[in-house]
Coordinates of C-alpha atoms and ligand atoms in Angstrom, one line a residue:
M245 CA 39.6 50.7 4.4
F246 CA 38.8 48.6 1.3
M247 CA 42.5 47.9 0.8
K248 CA 42.8 46.8 4.3
W249 CA 40.0 44.3 3.6
V250 CA 41.7 43.0 0.5
Y251 CA 44.9 42.7 2.4
A252 CA 43.3 40.8 5.3
N253 CA 41.6 38.4 2.9
L254 CA 44.9 37.8 1.1
V255 CA 46.6 36.9 4.3
I256 CA 43.8 34.6 5.2
L257 CA 44.0 32.9 1.8
L258 CA 47.7 32.5 2.2
L259 CA 47.3 30.9 5.6
I260 CA 44.8 28.4 4.1
I261 CA 47.1 27.6 1.2
L262 CA 50.2 27.3 3.3
N263 CA 48.2 25.1 5.8
V264 CA 50.7 25.7 8.6
S265 CA 48.6 23.5 10.9
E266 CA 47.8 19.9 11.5
I267 CA 44.3 18.7 12.4
C268 CA 43.8 16.8 15.6
E269 CA 40.8 15.5 17.5
G270 CA 40.0 19.0 18.7
G271 CA 40.9 22.1 16.8
I272 CA 44.3 23.0 15.5
T273 CA 47.7 22.5 17.1
S274 CA 50.0 24.7 15.0
S275 CA 53.1 23.0 13.9
F276 CA 54.9 26.3 13.7
S277 CA 58.0 26.3 15.7
R278 CA 60.3 29.1 16.7
K279 CA 63.7 29.0 15.1
S280 CA 65.5 31.2 17.7
N281 CA 66.7 29.9 21.0
D282 CA 63.8 29.2 23.3
L283 CA 65.2 30.7 26.5
S284 CA 64.5 34.4 26.4
I285 CA 67.2 36.6 27.8
D286 CA 66.5 39.7 29.7
M287 CA 67.8 42.8 28.0
P288 CA 71.0 44.0 29.8
L289 CA 70.7 47.0 32.2
D290 CA 72.5 49.3 29.8
S291 CA 70.0 48.7 26.9
D292 CA 68.5 51.6 25.1
V293 CA 65.0 50.7 26.3
F294 CA 66.1 51.1 30.0
Q295 CA 67.9 54.5 29.5
V296 CA 67.2 57.0 32.2
P297 CA 65.9 60.3 30.6
P298 CA 68.6 63.0 30.8
G299 CA 68.5 65.9 33.3
Y300 CA 68.4 66.2 37.1
N301 CA 65.4 64.4 38.6
A302 CA 63.8 63.9 35.2
P303 CA 60.4 62.1 35.3
Q304 CA 60.7 58.5 34.2
Q305 CA 58.5 55.4 33.9
V306 CA 55.6 57.5 32.7
H307 CA 52.4 55.5 32.2
I308 CA 48.7 56.2 32.0
T309 CA 45.5 54.2 32.8
Q310 CA 41.8 55.0 32.8
G311 CA 40.9 57.1 35.8
D312 CA 37.1 56.8 36.1
H313 CA 34.3 54.5 35.0
I314 CA 33.5 55.9 31.6
G315 CA 36.7 57.2 30.1
R316 CA 36.7 60.9 31.0
A317 CA 39.6 60.7 33.4
V318 CA 43.1 59.5 33.1
I319 CA 45.6 58.6 35.9
V320 CA 49.1 59.7 35.0
S321 CA 51.9 58.0 36.9
W322 CA 55.7 58.7 36.9
T323 CA 58.7 58.4 39.1
T324 CA 61.3 61.0 40.0
P325 CA 64.7 59.5 41.2
D326 CA 66.4 62.3 43.2
E327 CA 63.7 64.2 45.1
P328 CA 59.9 64.4 45.0
G329 CA 59.7 67.4 42.7
S330 CA 56.4 68.5 41.4
N331 CA 53.1 66.6 41.7
T332 CA 51.4 68.6 39.0
V333 CA 50.4 67.5 35.6
T334 CA 49.9 70.3 33.0
Y335 CA 47.5 69.3 30.3
W336 CA 45.6 70.9 27.4
A337 CA 43.3 69.8 24.6
E338 CA 45.0 69.7 21.2
N339 CA 43.3 72.8 19.8
S340 CA 43.0 74.7 23.0
T341 CA 45.4 77.3 24.3
E342 CA 44.1 77.0 27.8
K343 CA 46.5 75.0 29.9
K344 CA 45.1 73.3 33.0
L345 CA 46.7 71.8 36.1
A346 CA 45.9 68.7 38.0
E347 CA 47.5 67.9 41.4
G348 CA 48.6 64.3 42.3
I349 CA 50.2 62.5 45.2
V350 CA 53.7 61.1 45.8
L351 CA 54.6 57.8 47.4
T352 CA 57.7 55.8 48.3
Y353 CA 58.1 52.3 49.5
K354 CA 60.8 49.9 50.6
F355 CA 61.3 46.3 49.6
V356 CA 64.0 44.4 51.5
N357 CA 67.0 46.6 50.9
Y358 CA 65.5 48.5 48.0
T359 CA 64.0 52.0 48.3
S360 CA 61.8 53.2 45.5
G361 CA 62.1 56.6 43.8
Y362 CA 59.3 59.1 44.3
I363 CA 56.2 57.6 42.6
H364 CA 53.6 60.1 41.5
H365 CA 50.0 59.4 40.6
C366 CA 47.8 62.2 39.3
T367 CA 44.2 61.8 38.2
I368 CA 43.1 64.2 35.4
P369 CA 39.3 64.5 35.6
G370 CA 36.7 66.1 33.4
L371 CA 38.2 65.4 30.0
E372 CA 36.2 65.6 26.8
F373 CA 35.5 62.4 25.0
D374 CA 37.3 61.6 21.7
T375 CA 39.9 64.3 22.1
K376 CA 43.7 64.5 21.9
Y377 CA 45.3 65.9 25.0
Y378 CA 49.0 66.8 25.6
Y379 CA 50.4 66.6 29.1
E380 CA 53.6 67.5 30.8
V381 CA 55.2 66.2 34.0
G382 CA 58.3 67.4 35.9
S383 CA 59.3 70.7 37.3
G384 CA 61.0 73.3 35.2
N385 CA 63.9 71.7 33.4
P386 CA 63.6 68.9 32.4
L387 CA 59.9 69.0 31.6
R388 CA 58.7 65.9 29.7
Q389 CA 55.7 66.1 27.2
F390 CA 53.4 63.3 26.1
W391 CA 49.9 62.9 24.7
F392 CA 46.9 60.6 24.8
L393 CA 43.5 60.3 23.1
T394 CA 40.4 60.0 25.2
P395 CA 37.9 57.3 24.0
P396 CA 34.6 58.2 22.4
E397 CA 31.5 58.4 24.7
P398 CA 30.3 54.9 25.5
G399 CA 27.7 53.7 23.0
P400 CA 26.6 50.6 21.3
D401 CA 28.1 51.1 17.8
V402 CA 31.3 52.9 18.7
P403 CA 34.2 51.1 17.0
Y404 CA 37.2 50.7 19.2
T405 CA 40.4 48.7 19.1
F406 CA 42.0 47.0 22.1
G407 CA 45.4 45.4 22.2
L408 CA 46.2 42.4 24.3
I409 CA 49.5 41.6 25.9
G410 CA 50.4 39.3 28.8
D411 CA 53.3 37.9 30.8
L412 CA 55.6 40.5 29.2
G413 CA 58.8 40.7 31.2
Q414 CA 61.8 42.6 29.8
T415 CA 63.6 40.3 27.4
H416 CA 64.5 40.8 23.8
D417 CA 61.3 39.0 23.0
S418 CA 59.3 41.3 25.2
N419 CA 60.8 44.2 23.1
R420 CA 59.7 42.5 19.9
T421 CA 56.2 42.0 21.2
V422 CA 55.9 45.7 22.1
T423 CA 57.3 46.7 18.7
H424 CA 54.9 44.4 16.9
Y425 CA 52.0 45.9 18.8
E426 CA 53.2 49.4 18.0
L427 CA 53.6 48.7 14.3
N428 CA 50.5 46.6 13.9
P429 CA 48.4 48.4 11.2
M430 CA 45.3 47.6 13.2
K431 CA 46.5 50.2 15.8
G432 CA 45.3 49.3 19.2
K433 CA 44.1 52.3 21.1
T434 CA 44.1 50.9 24.7
L435 CA 46.0 47.9 26.0
L436 CA 44.4 45.2 28.1
F437 CA 47.2 43.8 30.1
V438 CA 46.4 40.2 31.3
G439 CA 48.9 40.2 34.2
D440 CA 52.6 39.3 35.0
L441 CA 54.3 42.6 34.3
S442 CA 58.0 42.9 35.1
Y443 CA 59.2 39.5 36.4
A444 CA 61.3 41.4 38.9
D445 CA 60.6 38.5 41.3
N446 CA 62.8 36.2 39.3
Y447 CA 65.8 38.1 40.7
P448 CA 67.3 37.8 44.2
N449 CA 65.1 39.5 46.8
N450 CA 62.7 40.3 43.9
D451 CA 65.1 43.0 42.9
N452 CA 62.7 46.0 42.6
A453 CA 65.2 47.8 40.4
R454 CA 63.8 45.5 37.7
W455 CA 60.4 47.1 38.3
D456 CA 62.1 50.4 37.4
T457 CA 63.7 49.1 34.3
W458 CA 60.3 47.7 33.2
G459 CA 58.6 51.0 33.8
R460 CA 61.2 52.7 31.6
F461 CA 60.8 50.0 28.9
I462 CA 57.0 50.3 28.5
E463 CA 57.0 54.1 28.7
R464 CA 57.2 54.4 25.0
N465 CA 53.8 52.9 24.6
A466 CA 52.1 53.2 28.1
A467 CA 52.7 57.0 28.3
Y468 CA 50.6 57.5 25.2
Q469 CA 47.8 55.0 25.6
P470 CA 46.1 53.6 28.7
W471 CA 47.3 50.1 29.8
I472 CA 44.4 48.5 31.7
W473 CA 46.0 46.4 34.5
S474 CA 45.2 43.1 36.0
A475 CA 47.5 41.3 38.6
G476 CA 49.2 38.0 37.9
N477 CA 51.2 35.8 40.2
H478 CA 54.4 37.7 39.5
E479 CA 52.8 40.7 41.1
I480 CA 52.3 39.0 44.5
D481 CA 55.9 39.7 45.7
F482 CA 55.3 37.8 48.9
L483 CA 58.7 37.1 50.6
P484 CA 58.1 36.4 54.3
K485 CA 61.6 35.1 54.9
V486 CA 63.0 38.6 54.4
G487 CA 60.1 40.4 56.0
E488 CA 58.0 41.2 52.9
T489 CA 54.5 40.0 53.9
I490 CA 52.2 42.4 52.1
P491 CA 51.2 40.8 48.9
F492 CA 51.2 43.0 45.7
K493 CA 53.2 45.8 47.4
P494 CA 55.3 47.0 44.4
Y495 CA 52.4 46.5 42.0
T496 CA 50.0 48.5 44.2
Y497 CA 52.4 51.4 44.7
R498 CA 53.3 51.6 41.0
F499 CA 50.1 50.7 39.0
P500 CA 46.9 52.3 40.3
T501 CA 43.5 51.4 38.9
P502 CA 40.2 53.2 39.0
Y503 CA 38.6 50.5 41.2
Q504 CA 36.5 52.9 43.4
A505 CA 34.6 54.1 40.3
S506 CA 33.1 50.7 40.0
H507 CA 32.5 50.3 43.7
S508 CA 35.2 47.8 44.2
T509 CA 37.0 47.7 47.5
A510 CA 40.4 46.8 46.3
P511 CA 42.5 47.8 43.2
Y512 CA 42.8 44.2 41.9
W513 CA 39.2 43.7 40.7
Y514 CA 37.2 46.4 39.0
S515 CA 35.4 47.4 35.8
I516 CA 35.6 50.2 33.3
K517 CA 33.5 51.2 30.3
R518 CA 35.3 52.2 27.2
A519 CA 33.6 53.0 23.9
S520 CA 31.3 50.0 23.3
A521 CA 32.9 47.6 25.8
H522 CA 32.3 46.9 29.4
I523 CA 35.5 45.4 30.8
I524 CA 35.6 43.4 34.0
V525 CA 39.1 42.8 35.5
M526 CA 39.3 39.9 37.9
A527 CA 42.0 39.0 40.4
S528 CA 43.1 35.4 40.1
Y529 CA 45.3 35.7 43.2
S530 CA 43.0 37.6 45.6
A531 CA 40.3 35.7 47.5
F532 CA 37.4 34.9 45.2
G533 CA 35.5 32.2 47.0
K534 CA 31.8 32.6 47.8
Y535 CA 31.1 35.6 50.2
T536 CA 34.6 37.2 49.6
P537 CA 34.6 40.8 48.6
Q538 CA 35.6 40.0 45.1
Y539 CA 32.7 37.5 44.7
K540 CA 30.2 39.9 46.1
W541 CA 31.5 42.7 43.9
L542 CA 31.1 40.5 40.8
M543 CA 27.6 39.4 41.8
D544 CA 26.7 43.1 42.0
E545 CA 28.5 44.0 38.9
L546 CA 27.2 41.5 36.3
P547 CA 23.5 42.4 36.5
K548 CA 24.4 46.1 36.2
V549 CA 26.2 45.7 32.8
N550 CA 24.0 47.6 30.3
R551 CA 24.3 45.8 27.0
T552 CA 22.3 48.5 25.2
E553 CA 25.0 51.0 26.0
T554 CA 28.0 48.7 26.0
P555 CA 27.1 45.5 24.0
W556 CA 30.6 44.0 24.4
L557 CA 31.2 42.3 27.8
V558 CA 34.9 41.4 28.2
V559 CA 36.5 39.7 31.2
V560 CA 40.2 39.9 31.9
M561 CA 42.0 37.7 34.4
H562 CA 45.5 36.3 34.7
C563 CA 44.9 32.5 35.2
P564 CA 42.9 30.9 32.3
M565 CA 39.8 28.9 33.1
Y566 CA 40.4 26.8 30.0
S567 CA 43.9 25.8 28.9
S568 CA 45.1 22.6 27.3
Y569 CA 48.8 23.1 27.9
V570 CA 50.5 20.9 30.5
H571 CA 52.1 23.7 32.4
H572 CA 49.7 25.3 34.9
Y573 CA 47.2 22.7 33.9
M574 CA 43.9 23.2 35.7
E575 CA 45.2 26.0 37.9
G576 CA 42.1 28.1 36.9
E577 CA 39.7 25.3 37.9
T578 CA 38.5 26.7 41.2
M579 CA 37.7 30.0 39.5
R580 CA 36.0 28.1 36.7
V581 CA 33.8 26.0 38.9
L582 CA 32.6 29.0 40.8
Y583 CA 32.3 31.6 38.2
E584 CA 31.7 29.9 34.8
P585 CA 27.9 29.6 35.3
Y586 CA 27.7 33.4 35.8
F587 CA 29.9 34.2 32.8
V588 CA 27.5 32.0 30.7
K589 CA 24.3 33.4 32.3
Y590 CA 25.4 37.0 31.6
K591 CA 26.7 36.1 28.1
V592 CA 30.2 37.3 28.4
D593 CA 31.6 37.7 24.9
V594 CA 35.2 36.8 25.5
I595 CA 37.5 36.1 28.4
F596 CA 41.2 37.0 28.0
A597 CA 43.9 35.4 30.3
G598 CA 47.6 35.0 30.4
H599 CA 49.8 32.9 32.7
V600 CA 50.4 30.1 30.3
H601 CA 53.3 31.3 28.0
A602 CA 51.7 30.5 24.7
Y603 CA 48.6 31.2 22.7
E604 CA 45.3 29.3 22.7
R605 CA 41.7 30.1 21.6
S606 CA 38.7 28.0 22.6
E607 CA 35.4 27.1 20.9
R608 CA 32.3 28.5 22.6
I609 CA 31.8 25.8 25.2
S610 CA 30.6 25.5 28.8
N611 CA 31.0 22.9 31.5
I612 CA 28.4 23.9 34.0
A613 CA 26.0 21.0 34.1
Y614 CA 28.0 19.1 36.7
N615 CA 26.9 18.9 40.3
I616 CA 28.2 16.2 42.7
S617 CA 24.9 14.3 42.5
N618 CA 24.4 14.1 38.8
G619 CA 27.9 13.3 37.6
V620 CA 27.3 15.2 34.3
C621 CA 30.6 16.8 33.3
G622 CA 32.6 17.8 30.3
P623 CA 32.7 20.8 28.1
V624 CA 29.8 21.0 25.6
S625 CA 29.2 23.4 22.7
D626 CA 27.3 26.4 24.1
Q627 CA 26.5 29.5 22.1
S628 CA 25.9 31.5 25.3
A629 CA 29.4 30.8 26.5
P630 CA 32.4 33.1 26.1
V631 CA 35.4 32.4 23.8
Y632 CA 38.5 31.9 26.0
I633 CA 41.7 33.3 24.8
T634 CA 45.0 32.7 26.4
I635 CA 47.5 35.4 25.5
G636 CA 50.4 34.8 28.0
D637 CA 52.9 35.0 25.2
G638 CA 54.5 38.4 25.8
G639 CA 58.0 37.1 25.9
N640 CA 59.3 37.0 29.5
L641 CA 62.6 35.3 30.6
E642 CA 60.8 32.0 31.6
G643 CA 60.4 31.2 27.9
L644 CA 57.5 29.5 26.1
V645 CA 55.7 26.3 27.1
Y646 CA 55.6 23.7 24.4
E647 CA 54.0 20.7 26.1
M648 CA 50.4 20.3 25.3
T649 CA 47.8 17.7 26.5
Q650 CA 47.2 15.1 23.8
P651 CA 45.0 14.7 21.9
Q652 CA 43.9 18.3 21.6
P653 CA 40.6 18.6 23.5
E654 CA 37.5 19.3 21.5
Y655 CA 37.1 22.7 23.3
S656 CA 40.5 23.9 22.0
A657 CA 40.2 25.6 18.6
Y658 CA 43.7 26.7 18.1
R659 CA 46.9 26.5 20.1
E660 CA 50.5 27.5 19.4
A661 CA 53.6 28.2 21.5
S662 CA 54.9 31.4 20.0
F663 CA 55.4 34.9 21.3
G664 CA 53.0 37.6 20.2
H665 CA 50.1 39.8 21.0
G666 CA 46.4 40.1 20.2
I667 CA 44.0 42.7 18.8
F668 CA 40.3 42.9 19.7
D669 CA 38.7 45.2 17.2
I670 CA 35.1 46.1 17.8
K671 CA 33.3 47.2 14.7
N672 CA 29.7 47.7 15.9
R673 CA 27.2 46.1 18.3
S674 CA 27.1 42.9 16.4
H675 CA 30.6 42.3 15.1
A676 CA 34.1 42.3 16.5
Y677 CA 37.3 40.8 15.1
F678 CA 40.1 39.2 17.0
G679 CA 43.5 38.6 15.5
W680 CA 46.6 37.0 17.0
H681 CA 50.0 38.2 15.8
R682 CA 53.2 36.3 16.3
N683 CA 56.5 38.0 16.6
Q684 CA 58.2 36.1 13.8
D685 CA 55.7 37.3 11.2
G686 CA 55.3 40.7 9.4
Y687 CA 53.5 43.4 11.4
A688 CA 50.2 42.9 9.5
V689 CA 50.2 39.1 9.5
E690 CA 47.7 37.2 11.7
A691 CA 48.4 33.6 12.6
D692 CA 44.9 33.1 14.0
S693 CA 41.8 35.2 13.8
L694 CA 38.1 35.1 14.5
W695 CA 34.9 37.1 13.8
L696 CA 33.0 37.3 17.0
H697 CA 29.2 37.8 17.0
N698 CA 28.0 39.6 20.0
R699 CA 26.5 37.1 22.5
Y700 CA 23.8 39.4 23.8
W701 CA 22.5 40.7 20.5
H702 CA 23.3 37.7 18.3
P703 CA 23.4 34.7 20.5
I704 CA 22.5 32.1 17.9
Q705 CA 24.9 32.8 15.1
E706 CA 27.8 30.5 15.1
E707 CA 31.2 31.9 14.3
A708 CA 33.6 30.8 11.7
S709 CA 37.2 30.9 12.5
V710 CA 38.9 32.2 9.4
A711 CA 42.3 30.7 9.9
S712 CA 41.1 27.2 10.9
M713 CA 38.7 26.6 8.0
Ligands
NAG229 C1 63.8 47.5 21.3 O1 63.0 47.8 20.2 C2 63.1 49.1 19.7 C3 62.0 49.4 18.7 O2 62.1 48.4 17.7 C4 64.5 49.3 19.2 O3 64.7 50.7 18.8 C5 65.5 49.0 20.3 O4 66.8 49.1 19.8 C6 65.3 47.7 20.9 N1 66.2 47.5 22.0 C7 66.7 46.3 22.3 C8 67.6 46.3 23.5 O5 66.5 45.3 21.7
NAG230 C1 42.5 70.3 15.8 O1 43.7 70.5 15.2 C2 44.1 69.5 14.3 C3 45.5 69.8 13.8 O2 45.7 71.2 13.7 C4 43.0 69.3 13.2 O3 43.4 68.3 12.3 C5 41.7 69.0 13.9 O4 40.7 68.9 12.9 C6 41.3 70.0 14.9 N1 40.2 69.5 15.7 C7 39.2 70.3 16.1 C8 38.1 69.6 16.9 O5 39.1 71.4 15.8
NAG231 C1 70.6 44.4 48.3 O1 71.3 43.2 48.7 C2 71.8 42.4 47.7 C3 72.3 41.1 48.3 O2 73.0 41.4 49.5 C4 72.9 43.2 47.0 O3 73.4 42.5 45.9 C5 72.2 44.5 46.4 O4 73.2 45.3 45.8 C6 71.6 45.3 47.5 N1 70.8 46.4 46.9 C7 70.8 47.6 47.4 C8 69.9 48.6 46.7 O5 71.4 47.9 48.4
NAG232 C1 21.2 51.5 29.3 O1 21.7 52.3 28.3 C2 20.8 52.9 27.5 C3 21.6 53.7 26.4 O2 22.6 54.5 27.0 C4 19.9 53.9 28.3 O3 19.0 54.5 27.5 C5 19.2 53.0 29.3 O4 18.5 53.9 30.2 C6 20.2 52.3 30.2 N1 19.5 51.3 31.0 C7 19.6 51.3 32.3 C8 18.9 50.3 33.1 O5 20.4 52.1 32.9
NAG233 C1 21.9 18.5 40.1 O1 21.7 18.2 38.7 C2 20.4 17.5 38.6 C3 20.3 17.1 37.1 O2 20.7 18.1 36.3 C4 19.3 18.4 39.0 O3 18.0 17.8 38.8 C5 19.5 18.8 40.4 O4 18.5 19.8 40.8 C6 20.9 19.4 40.7 N1 21.1 19.6 42.1 C7 21.4 20.9 42.6 C8 21.5 20.9 44.0 O5 21.5 21.8 41.9
NAG234 C1 28.8 45.6 11.7 O1 30.1 45.3 11.2 C2 30.2 44.2 10.3 C3 31.6 44.0 10.1 O2 32.3 45.1 9.7 C4 29.4 44.5 9.1 O3 29.4 43.4 8.2 C5 27.9 44.8 9.5 O4 27.2 45.1 8.3 C6 27.9 45.9 10.5 N1 26.5 46.0 11.0 C7 25.9 47.2 11.0 C8 24.5 47.1 11.5 O5 26.4 48.2 10.7
FE2_235 FE1 51.6 33.9 35.6

C-alpha cells in the first residue's frame, strides 16, 4: 500500500517535470501525439482473440453482469453455436463443496441474412457478498469453467474499484486497451462500459458475425468480472432498407441488464448499487424528453438514492453533456438542457460518457441559470456539479478525433486524443481517485488524475487535479 503511494507520487512528479502539456485559456490540451498510424485496423477474423473454443458446441462469448439491485445476483450469458445445449449454470462458493444449479433461457434472432447462435442468459440469485464463486457452462464435454467475485455489501466506506472503457470495437488498439486494463495495478473489479461495443454496424448489413467475434474477444475479461452496460449509437442497428426496424435488436438479445430490479421498464436505463456506489445508467438514444418513460424513471430514481448507504452517485451515458471536441459537438445538448439541473440538485459526483473518441475531463461547472427570458447562459464554477469525464477512447476502427474547439473552454480541465481507459477508485465516503491511462504508457502510468471529494458529504472542498498543477 505504502509503496503504491510512493510510486503514484513519483509518477505525478515525473508528469509535472516532463510537463507534457501546454496551458491554454481553459485547462490543459495535451500536446502528446500518437506515433502509430491513426486509423485503427480491425483484428483479422483468424486472430487469437477471436478463436472459437475447441469441442462440439462449446460455450463461447461468456460474459457476466450484475443481476439484481444490490450485487447478490449475477447474470451469466453465453452462446452455443451448433445446438441449444444446456441452459444450466453450475456454481459454487470458493470454499464450499456444495454445487448449486441455476436455470436460464435460450434465445436466437435473425438480422438480415444472419442467424445467431443459441444465446443463453442465466441469473444466479442469492449469492453471498464478497465471495469468490466458480461457475461452469456447457453440457458434458466440453464444460467451461470461470469465476467471479461478488462485491461487498453496500455501505458508505466500502472501498471499490471500477474500470471505465468506451467505444471499444475490435481493433489492435481495442486489444491494447483491454490488456492495459487487465494489467493496470489498480485492478478494476467491475467495468462500467460507456457504450458503443462491437462496431459490427460498420460492416455491410451490420454484419452480426462481428458481434460474435466481439463477444469472444471480451470474454477473457467479461467472463470474470461484471461489465455494466450502457447503449451507444452503434447499438441501434436500425436498418429499415433491409427490413431491420427494431432498434437495439442485437444488443438487447446479447447483453441483458438488471433493469427491472430498479423498476425501469426497459433494459437501456436502470440503476445498480455496488459497494459504496449508486450507479445510474442513462440511454442517450432512447426517448428522454419530459414525460417519457426514461424521464419519469429518473425523476423517481434520483430522490431515492440513499447517500448514507451509497455516498457515491455516478451516472453513465454514451453521449457526453460537455465536450469541447469538434466531432459530435453539442450532440448531448438536449440531454444537458433537460437533465443537468437535476444532476446538480442531487449532487451527482461524476458523469462518465463516451462517443467522442478521445479523453476529456471537465472542471466542476454548471450551466443551469439560463431560461429564455433571462438570457443568462454559460458554464460557471459550481461545487455542487458533477465532474464530466469523456472516455470514448477504447480504440475502435473509426480512430481518434483530434480536432478540438479553440481556445480550450474554461470548463475543460484536460483533453487529449489518445486511446486508453479509466479507473475510478473509491477509498471511503469522502475520497475517490480517478486515473486515466493511455495505451502508449506503462501499465501503472496515469496521464491524468484527480482526487474527488464526495459531493454529498464534502460539497465545499475544491479538488486539486494532480496532473494539471
Ligand atoms: C491481444 O492481446 C493479448 C494480450 O496482450 C495477446 O495475447 C494477443 O496476442 C493479442 N492479439 C492480437 C490479435 O493482437
Ligand atoms: C477460502 O479458501 C482460500 C484458499 O484456499 C483461502 O485463502 C480463504 O481464506 C478461504 N476463505 C474462507 C472464507 O474460508
Ligand atoms: C449475407 O449477405 C452478404 C451480401 O450478399 C454476404 O456477403 C454474406 O456472406 C451473407 N451472409 C450469410 C450469413 O449468409
Ligand atoms: C439509508 O441507508 C442507511 C444505511 O444503510 C439506513 O440506515 C437508512 O434507513 C436508509 N434510509 C432510507 C430512507 O432508506
Ligand atoms: C427565469 O430566470 C429569472 C432570473 O433568474 C427568474 O427570475 C425567473 O423566475 C425565471 N423564469 C422561470 C420561468 O423559471
Ligand atoms: C478517506 O480516504 C482518504 C484517501 O485515502 C484518506 O486521506 C482519508 O483519511 C480517509 N478518510 C477516512 C475517514 O478514513
Ligand atoms: Fe458513439
